[in-house]
PDB file of C-alpha atoms in Angstrom:
ATOM      1  CA  GLY I   1     102.414 111.185 113.222  1.00 92.00           C
ATOM      2  CA  ARG I   2     103.933 108.029 114.682  1.00 92.00           C
ATOM      3  CA  ARG I   3     101.777 105.858 112.410  1.00 93.00           C
ATOM      4  CA  ILE I   4     102.645 107.951 109.372  1.00 95.00           C
ATOM      5  CA  ALA I   5     106.298 107.398 110.275  1.00 96.00           C
ATOM      6  CA  VAL I   6     105.894 103.707 109.420  1.00 96.00           C
ATOM      7  CA  GLN I   7     104.798 104.551 105.871  1.00 95.00           C
ATOM      8  CA  VAL I   8     107.460 107.242 105.564  1.00 97.00           C
ATOM      9  CA  ALA I   9     110.115 104.709 106.533  1.00 97.00           C
ATOM     10  CA  GLU I  10     108.877 102.293 103.857  1.00 95.00           C
ATOM     11  CA  PHE I  11     109.209 104.990 101.208  1.00 94.00           C
ATOM     12  CA  ALA I  12     112.662 105.978 102.472  1.00 96.00           C
ATOM     13  CA  GLU I  13     113.892 102.377 102.493  1.00 95.00           C
ATOM     14  CA  SER I  14     112.709 101.917  98.906  1.00 94.00           C
ATOM     15  CA  LEU I  15     115.391 104.426  97.910  1.00 94.00           C
ATOM     16  CA  GLY I  16     118.042 101.825  98.652  1.00 93.00           C
ATOM     17  CA  GLY I  17     119.402 102.693 102.076  1.00 92.00           C
ATOM     18  CA  VAL I  18     120.842 106.069 101.056  1.00 95.00           C
ATOM     19  CA  PRO I  19     120.617 109.454 102.832  1.00 96.00           C
ATOM     20  CA  TRP I  20     117.161 110.950 102.332  1.00 97.00           C
ATOM     21  CA  ASP I  21     115.124 114.116 102.858  1.00 97.00           C
ATOM     22  CA  LEU I  22     111.823 114.625 104.667  1.00 98.00           C
ATOM     23  CA  ILE I  23     109.546 117.444 103.528  1.00 97.00           C
ATOM     24  CA  GLU I  24     106.276 118.660 105.032  1.00 98.00           C
ATOM     25  CA  LEU I  25     103.928 121.067 103.278  1.00 97.00           C
ATOM     26  CA  GLY I  26     101.933 123.321 105.604  1.00 95.00           C
ATOM     27  CA  PRO I  27     103.441 122.019 108.866  1.00 96.00           C
ATOM     28  CA  GLY I  28     101.706 124.558 111.102  1.00 94.00           C
ATOM     29  CA  ARG I  29     103.211 124.503 114.600  1.00 95.00           C
ATOM     30  CA  GLY I  30     105.334 121.429 113.879  1.00 96.00           C
ATOM     31  CA  LEU I  31     103.238 119.005 115.923  1.00 96.00           C
ATOM     32  CA  LEU I  32     102.904 116.379 113.208  1.00 96.00           C
ATOM     33  CA  MET I  33     106.592 116.573 112.299  1.00 97.00           C
ATOM     34  CA  ALA I  34     107.621 116.188 115.950  1.00 96.00           C
ATOM     35  CA  ASP I  35     105.514 113.025 116.273  1.00 96.00           C
ATOM     36  CA  LEU I  36     106.704 111.746 112.908  1.00 97.00           C
ATOM     37  CA  LEU I  37     110.353 112.093 113.886  1.00 97.00           C
ATOM     38  CA  ALA I  38     109.664 110.367 117.209  1.00 96.00           C
ATOM     39  CA  GLY I  39     107.933 107.582 115.303  1.00 96.00           C
ATOM     40  CA  LEU I  40     110.952 107.112 113.056  1.00 97.00           C
ATOM     41  CA  VAL I  41     113.216 106.793 116.082  1.00 96.00           C
ATOM     42  CA  GLN I  42     110.840 104.213 117.571  1.00 95.00           C
ATOM     43  CA  HIS I  43     109.917 102.164 114.508  1.00 95.00           C
ATOM     44  CA  ALA I  44     112.837 102.639 112.107  1.00 96.00           C
ATOM     45  CA  PRO I  45     115.957 103.905 113.902  1.00 96.00           C
ATOM     46  CA  GLN I  46     118.286 102.974 111.040  1.00 96.00           C
ATOM     47  CA  THR I  47     116.117 104.898 108.592  1.00 97.00           C
ATOM     48  CA  HIS I  48     116.067 107.849 110.973  1.00 97.00           C
ATOM     49  CA  ALA I  49     119.874 107.718 111.167  1.00 96.00           C
ATOM     50  CA  ARG I  50     120.072 108.258 107.383  1.00 97.00           C
ATOM     51  CA  LEU I  51     117.734 111.274 107.426  1.00 97.00           C
ATOM     52  CA  ARG I  52     119.871 114.207 106.294  1.00 96.00           C
ATOM     53  CA  SER I  53     117.384 117.089 106.187  1.00 96.00           C
ATOM     54  CA  VAL I  54     113.905 118.212 107.196  1.00 97.00           C
ATOM     55  CA  THR I  55     112.324 120.876 104.988  1.00 97.00           C
ATOM     56  CA  LEU I  56     109.227 122.698 106.240  1.00 97.00           C
ATOM     57  CA  VAL I  57     107.235 124.703 103.705  1.00 97.00           C
ATOM     58  CA  GLU I  58     105.309 127.325 105.668  1.00 96.00           C
ATOM     59  CA  THR I  59     104.311 130.894 104.771  1.00 94.00           C
ATOM     60  CA  SER I  60     103.772 132.148 108.333  1.00 95.00           C
ATOM     61  CA  ALA I  61     106.828 133.574 110.100  1.00 95.00           C
ATOM     62  CA  MET I  62     105.092 133.112 113.455  1.00 96.00           C
ATOM     63  CA  LEU I  63     104.523 129.406 112.796  1.00 96.00           C
ATOM     64  CA  ARG I  64     108.086 128.961 111.541  1.00 96.00           C
ATOM     65  CA  ALA I  65     109.335 130.267 114.893  1.00 96.00           C
ATOM     66  CA  GLN I  66     107.126 127.765 116.732  1.00 96.00           C
ATOM     67  CA  GLN I  67     108.417 124.956 114.518  1.00 96.00           C
ATOM     68  CA  ARG I  68     112.037 125.795 115.347  1.00 94.00           C
ATOM     69  CA  ALA I  69     111.313 125.930 119.070  1.00 94.00           C
ATOM     70  CA  ARG I  70     109.560 122.553 118.952  1.00 95.00           C
ATOM     71  CA  LEU I  71     112.030 120.690 116.722  1.00 95.00           C
ATOM     72  CA  ASP I  72     115.483 122.111 117.454  1.00 89.00           C
ATOM     73  CA  ALA I  73     116.090 119.842 120.433  1.00 85.00           C
ATOM     74  CA  THR I  74     115.120 116.670 118.550  1.00 88.00           C
ATOM     75  CA  LEU I  75     116.862 117.199 115.206  1.00 92.00           C
ATOM     76  CA  GLY I  76     120.461 116.812 116.337  1.00 88.00           C
ATOM     77  CA  SER I  77     122.681 116.802 113.241  1.00 90.00           C
ATOM     78  CA  ILE I  78     119.700 116.708 110.861  1.00 95.00           C
ATOM     79  CA  ARG I  79     119.522 119.908 108.838  1.00 95.00           C
ATOM     80  CA  LEU I  80     116.358 121.977 109.302  1.00 95.00           C
ATOM     81  CA  ARG I  81     115.347 124.130 106.354  1.00 95.00           C
ATOM     82  CA  GLN I  82     112.312 126.441 106.528  1.00 96.00           C
ATOM     83  CA  ILE I  83     110.996 128.043 103.364  1.00 96.00           C
ATOM     84  CA  ALA I  84     107.846 129.865 102.335  1.00 96.00           C
ATOM     85  CA  ALA I  85     107.383 128.102  98.976  1.00 94.00           C
ATOM     86  CA  LEU I  86     108.804 125.208  96.977  1.00 94.00           C
ATOM     87  CA  GLU I  87     109.976 127.710  94.371  1.00 93.00           C
ATOM     88  CA  GLU I  88     112.846 128.510  96.723  1.00 95.00           C
ATOM     89  CA  LEU I  89     114.340 125.060  96.133  1.00 94.00           C
ATOM     90  CA  ALA I  90     116.578 124.199  93.224  1.00 94.00           C
ATOM     91  CA  PRO I  91     115.288 121.715  90.636  1.00 94.00           C
ATOM     92  CA  ALA I  92     115.917 118.050  91.467  1.00 94.00           C
ATOM     93  CA  SER I  93     117.337 118.993  94.874  1.00 93.00           C
ATOM     94  CA  LEU I  94     115.436 116.550  97.113  1.00 93.00           C
ATOM     95  CA  SER I  95     115.220 112.783  97.344  1.00 95.00           C
ATOM     96  CA  GLY I  96     112.903 111.340  99.960  1.00 96.00           C
ATOM     97  CA  VAL I  97     109.362 111.679 101.265  1.00 97.00           C
ATOM     98  CA  VAL I  98     106.846 114.530 101.173  1.00 97.00           C
ATOM     99  CA  VAL I  99     104.003 114.725 103.703  1.00 97.00           C
ATOM    100  CA  ALA I 100     100.976 117.018 103.393  1.00 97.00           C
ATOM    101  CA  ASN I 101      98.225 116.767 105.997  1.00 96.00           C
ATOM    102  CA  GLU I 102      94.961 118.600 105.215  1.00 93.00           C
ATOM    103  CA  LEU I 103      96.744 121.069 102.966  1.00 94.00           C
ATOM    104  CA  PHE I 104      95.178 120.646  99.549  1.00 91.00           C
ATOM    105  CA  ASP I 105      91.622 121.327 100.743  1.00 87.00           C
ATOM    106  CA  ALA I 106      92.855 124.592 102.285  1.00 87.00           C
ATOM    107  CA  LEU I 107      94.347 126.000  99.076  1.00 92.00           C
ATOM    108  CA  PRO I 108      92.601 128.967  97.414  1.00 92.00           C
ATOM    109  CA  VAL I 109      89.991 128.099  94.793  1.00 94.00           C
ATOM    110  CA  HIS I 110      88.050 129.759  92.007  1.00 95.00           C
ATOM    111  CA  TRP I 111      84.334 129.627  92.827  1.00 95.00           C
ATOM    112  CA  ILE I 112      82.353 129.151  89.618  1.00 96.00           C
ATOM    113  CA  VAL I 113      78.652 129.270  88.722  1.00 96.00           C
ATOM    114  CA  ARG I 114      76.894 128.102  85.541  1.00 96.00           C
ATOM    115  CA  ARG I 115      74.638 130.649  83.780  1.00 95.00           C
ATOM    116  CA  GLY I 116      73.087 129.292  80.617  1.00 94.00           C
ATOM    117  CA  THR I 117      75.938 127.902  78.519  1.00 93.00           C
ATOM    118  CA  GLN I 118      78.657 129.902  80.243  1.00 95.00           C
ATOM    119  CA  TRP I 119      80.582 129.817  83.514  1.00 96.00           C
ATOM    120  CA  PHE I 120      81.277 132.858  85.643  1.00 97.00           C
ATOM    121  CA  ALA I 121      83.471 133.501  88.657  1.00 96.00           C
ATOM    122  CA  ARG I 122      81.574 134.144  91.877  1.00 93.00           C
ATOM    123  CA  ALA I 123      82.707 137.147  93.878  1.00 91.00           C
ATOM    124  CA  VAL I 124      81.879 139.111  97.016  1.00 90.00           C
ATOM    125  CA  ALA I 125      80.893 142.766  96.666  1.00 92.00           C
ATOM    126  CA  LEU I 126      79.303 145.591  98.645  1.00 93.00           C
ATOM    127  CA  ASN I 127      75.690 146.379  97.771  1.00 92.00           C
ATOM    128  CA  ALA I 128      74.036 149.795  97.906  1.00 91.00           C
ATOM    129  CA  GLU I 129      73.417 149.397 101.653  1.00 92.00           C
ATOM    130  CA  GLY I 130      77.076 148.625 102.330  1.00 92.00           C
ATOM    131  CA  ALA I 131      76.464 144.955 103.083  1.00 93.00           C
ATOM    132  CA  LEU I 132      78.368 142.053 101.567  1.00 91.00           C
ATOM    133  CA  GLU I 133      76.663 140.058  98.837  1.00 92.00           C
ATOM    134  CA  LEU I 134      77.531 137.359  96.327  1.00 89.00           C
ATOM    135  CA  VAL I 135      77.682 138.451  92.701  1.00 93.00           C
ATOM    136  CA  ASP I 136      78.588 136.925  89.360  1.00 94.00           C
ATOM    137  CA  GLY I 137      81.932 138.297  88.182  1.00 93.00           C
ATOM    138  CA  ASP I 138      83.879 137.846  84.972  1.00 94.00           C
ATOM    139  CA  GLU I 139      83.515 134.862  82.688  1.00 95.00           C
ATOM    140  CA  ALA I 140      85.703 131.981  83.846  1.00 95.00           C
ATOM    141  CA  ALA I 141      89.137 131.806  82.232  1.00 95.00           C
ATOM    142  CA  ALA I 142      89.846 129.147  79.619  1.00 96.00           C
ATOM    143  CA  GLU I 143      92.045 127.076  81.951  1.00 95.00           C
ATOM    144  CA  ILE I 144      89.173 126.908  84.456  1.00 96.00           C
ATOM    145  CA  ARG I 145      86.552 126.079  81.807  1.00 96.00           C
ATOM    146  CA  SER I 146      88.702 123.228  80.509  1.00 96.00           C
ATOM    147  CA  ARG I 147      88.735 121.609  83.950  1.00 95.00           C
ATOM    148  CA  LEU I 148      84.998 122.052  84.431  1.00 95.00           C
ATOM    149  CA  GLU I 149      84.425 120.297  81.120  1.00 95.00           C
ATOM    150  CA  ARG I 150      86.964 117.594  81.848  1.00 94.00           C
ATOM    151  CA  PHE I 151      85.380 116.626  85.163  1.00 93.00           C
ATOM    152  CA  GLY I 152      81.744 117.361  84.290  1.00 94.00           C
ATOM    153  CA  LEU I 153      81.332 120.027  86.990  1.00 94.00           C
ATOM    154  CA  CYS I 154      78.743 122.847  87.024  1.00 95.00           C
ATOM    155  CA  ALA I 155      77.005 121.162  84.108  1.00 93.00           C
ATOM    156  CA  ALA I 156      73.542 122.725  84.565  1.00 94.00           C
ATOM    157  CA  GLU I 157      72.027 126.165  85.081  1.00 95.00           C
ATOM    158  CA  GLY I 158      72.726 127.553  88.535  1.00 94.00           C
ATOM    159  CA  PHE I 159      75.173 124.840  89.558  1.00 95.00           C
ATOM    160  CA  SER I 160      78.274 126.135  91.324  1.00 94.00           C
ATOM    161  CA  GLY I 161      81.569 124.531  92.265  1.00 93.00           C
ATOM    162  CA  GLU I 162      85.251 125.106  92.851  1.00 94.00           C
ATOM    163  CA  VAL I 163      88.357 124.747  90.718  1.00 95.00           C
ATOM    164  CA  CYS I 164      91.727 124.667  92.486  1.00 94.00           C
ATOM    165  CA  LEU I 165      94.460 125.594  90.045  1.00 95.00           C
ATOM    166  CA  ALA I 166      96.816 126.030  92.997  1.00 94.00           C
ATOM    167  CA  ALA I 167      96.724 122.275  93.668  1.00 93.00           C
ATOM    168  CA  GLU I 168      97.955 121.477  90.180  1.00 92.00           C
ATOM    169  CA  SER I 169     100.654 124.111  90.497  1.00 93.00           C
ATOM    170  CA  LEU I 170     101.797 122.631  93.803  1.00 94.00           C
ATOM    171  CA  VAL I 171     102.015 119.126  92.348  1.00 94.00           C
ATOM    172  CA  GLY I 172     104.054 120.548  89.481  1.00 94.00           C
ATOM    173  CA  ASP I 173     106.451 122.201  91.936  1.00 95.00           C
ATOM    174  CA  LEU I 174     106.845 118.877  93.767  1.00 94.00           C
ATOM    175  CA  SER I 175     107.708 117.038  90.572  1.00 94.00           C
ATOM    176  CA  ARG I 176     110.301 119.724  89.814  1.00 95.00           C
ATOM    177  CA  VAL I 177     112.215 119.447  93.096  1.00 95.00           C
ATOM    178  CA  LEU I 178     111.760 115.748  93.963  1.00 94.00           C
ATOM    179  CA  VAL I 179     114.177 113.401  92.216  1.00 94.00           C
ATOM    180  CA  ARG I 180     113.038 110.158  93.833  1.00 93.00           C
ATOM    181  CA  GLY I 181     110.701 109.206  96.630  1.00 92.00           C
ATOM    182  CA  GLY I 182     107.041 109.380  97.534  1.00 93.00           C
ATOM    183  CA  VAL I 183     104.303 111.811  98.498  1.00 95.00           C
ATOM    184  CA  ILE I 184     101.820 111.106 101.313  1.00 96.00           C
ATOM    185  CA  VAL I 185      98.720 113.313 101.104  1.00 95.00           C
ATOM    186  CA  ILE I 186      96.076 113.140 103.844  1.00 94.00           C
ATOM    187  CA  ASP I 187      92.854 114.982 103.079  1.00 91.00           C
ATOM    188  CA  TYR I 188      89.091 114.875 102.714  1.00 85.00           C
ATOM    189  CA  GLY I 189      87.195 114.981  99.445  1.00 84.00           C
ATOM    190  CA  HIS I 190      85.073 113.293  96.793  1.00 88.00           C
ATOM    191  CA  ASP I 191      85.692 112.082  93.287  1.00 91.00           C
ATOM    192  CA  ALA I 192      84.554 114.216  90.356  1.00 90.00           C
ATOM    193  CA  ALA I 193      81.479 112.078  89.632  1.00 92.00           C
ATOM    194  CA  THR I 194      80.189 112.640  93.182  1.00 93.00           C
ATOM    195  CA  LEU I 195      80.873 116.378  93.043  1.00 91.00           C
ATOM    196  CA  ALA I 196      78.920 116.610  89.777  1.00 92.00           C
ATOM    197  CA  ARG I 197      75.686 115.173  91.233  1.00 93.00           C
ATOM    198  CA  PRO I 198      72.611 117.436  91.482  1.00 92.00           C
ATOM    199  CA  GLU I 199      72.566 117.218  95.288  1.00 92.00           C
ATOM    200  CA  ARG I 200      75.915 119.007  95.257  1.00 91.00           C
ATOM    201  CA  ALA I 201      74.732 121.785  92.977  1.00 93.00           C
ATOM    202  CA  ASP I 202      75.961 124.397  95.480  1.00 91.00           C
ATOM    203  CA  GLY I 203      79.520 123.060  95.515  1.00 91.00           C
ATOM    204  CA  THR I 204      81.545 122.342  98.637  1.00 89.00           C
ATOM    205  CA  LEU I 205      82.895 125.776  99.596  1.00 87.00           C
ATOM    206  CA  MET I 206      82.113 126.647 103.216  1.00 82.00           C
ATOM    207  CA  SER I 207      82.568 129.694 105.411  1.00 80.00           C
ATOM    208  CA  TYR I 208      83.168 129.793 109.141  1.00 82.00           C
ATOM    209  CA  TRP I 209      82.627 132.376 111.847  1.00 85.00           C
ATOM    210  CA  GLN I 210      84.044 131.757 115.323  1.00 88.00           C
ATOM    211  CA  HIS I 211      84.630 128.098 114.425  1.00 86.00           C
ATOM    212  CA  GLN I 212      81.014 127.595 113.346  1.00 89.00           C
ATOM    213  CA  ALA I 213      79.973 126.712 109.794  1.00 84.00           C
ATOM    214  CA  GLN I 214      77.821 129.435 108.274  1.00 75.00           C
TER     215      GLN I 214
END
């Protein structure tokens, strides 16, 4: 968080020395934001002095309570705003820096499989014995098929992969509310050409049980 603060300060200063907003998507318990604010005080105190608001976008009420408890003592006169979704913000209402750490790879996806010349959604169902099993569901919607074609994914029989429409929607929401500034996204992933290779024919979706990959 303290190292990210250096980059955040550079973005904020590029706005011309005016009051600015800091936004974090999926802030969890507020640990990263606490370190980031401490880093601003240490590395860029004048930039920190112009920070007018911190907006935390978090769906969990329990985590929002933990964020308040962790940050209240350090915010001083800086306004803290906690919301469940960017849709709650007015258009063009923020000017500053957005931070998202390991958020995009946690968004819900559509899991798709190629059967012949068509793509189908993969789903989980109960079989006759009452056990869970993977099944092919409905044919993939047009907006999903267009992205599979665009990026060359699931191009052969039996190949499966994921399409995250939620990521595009989130980026659209950011462009709606952010007037000026920058977005720092920290995540893992591969480019489309790598994801389309035969050795990744099963896609990248993983399941976990008791913190162990299944």
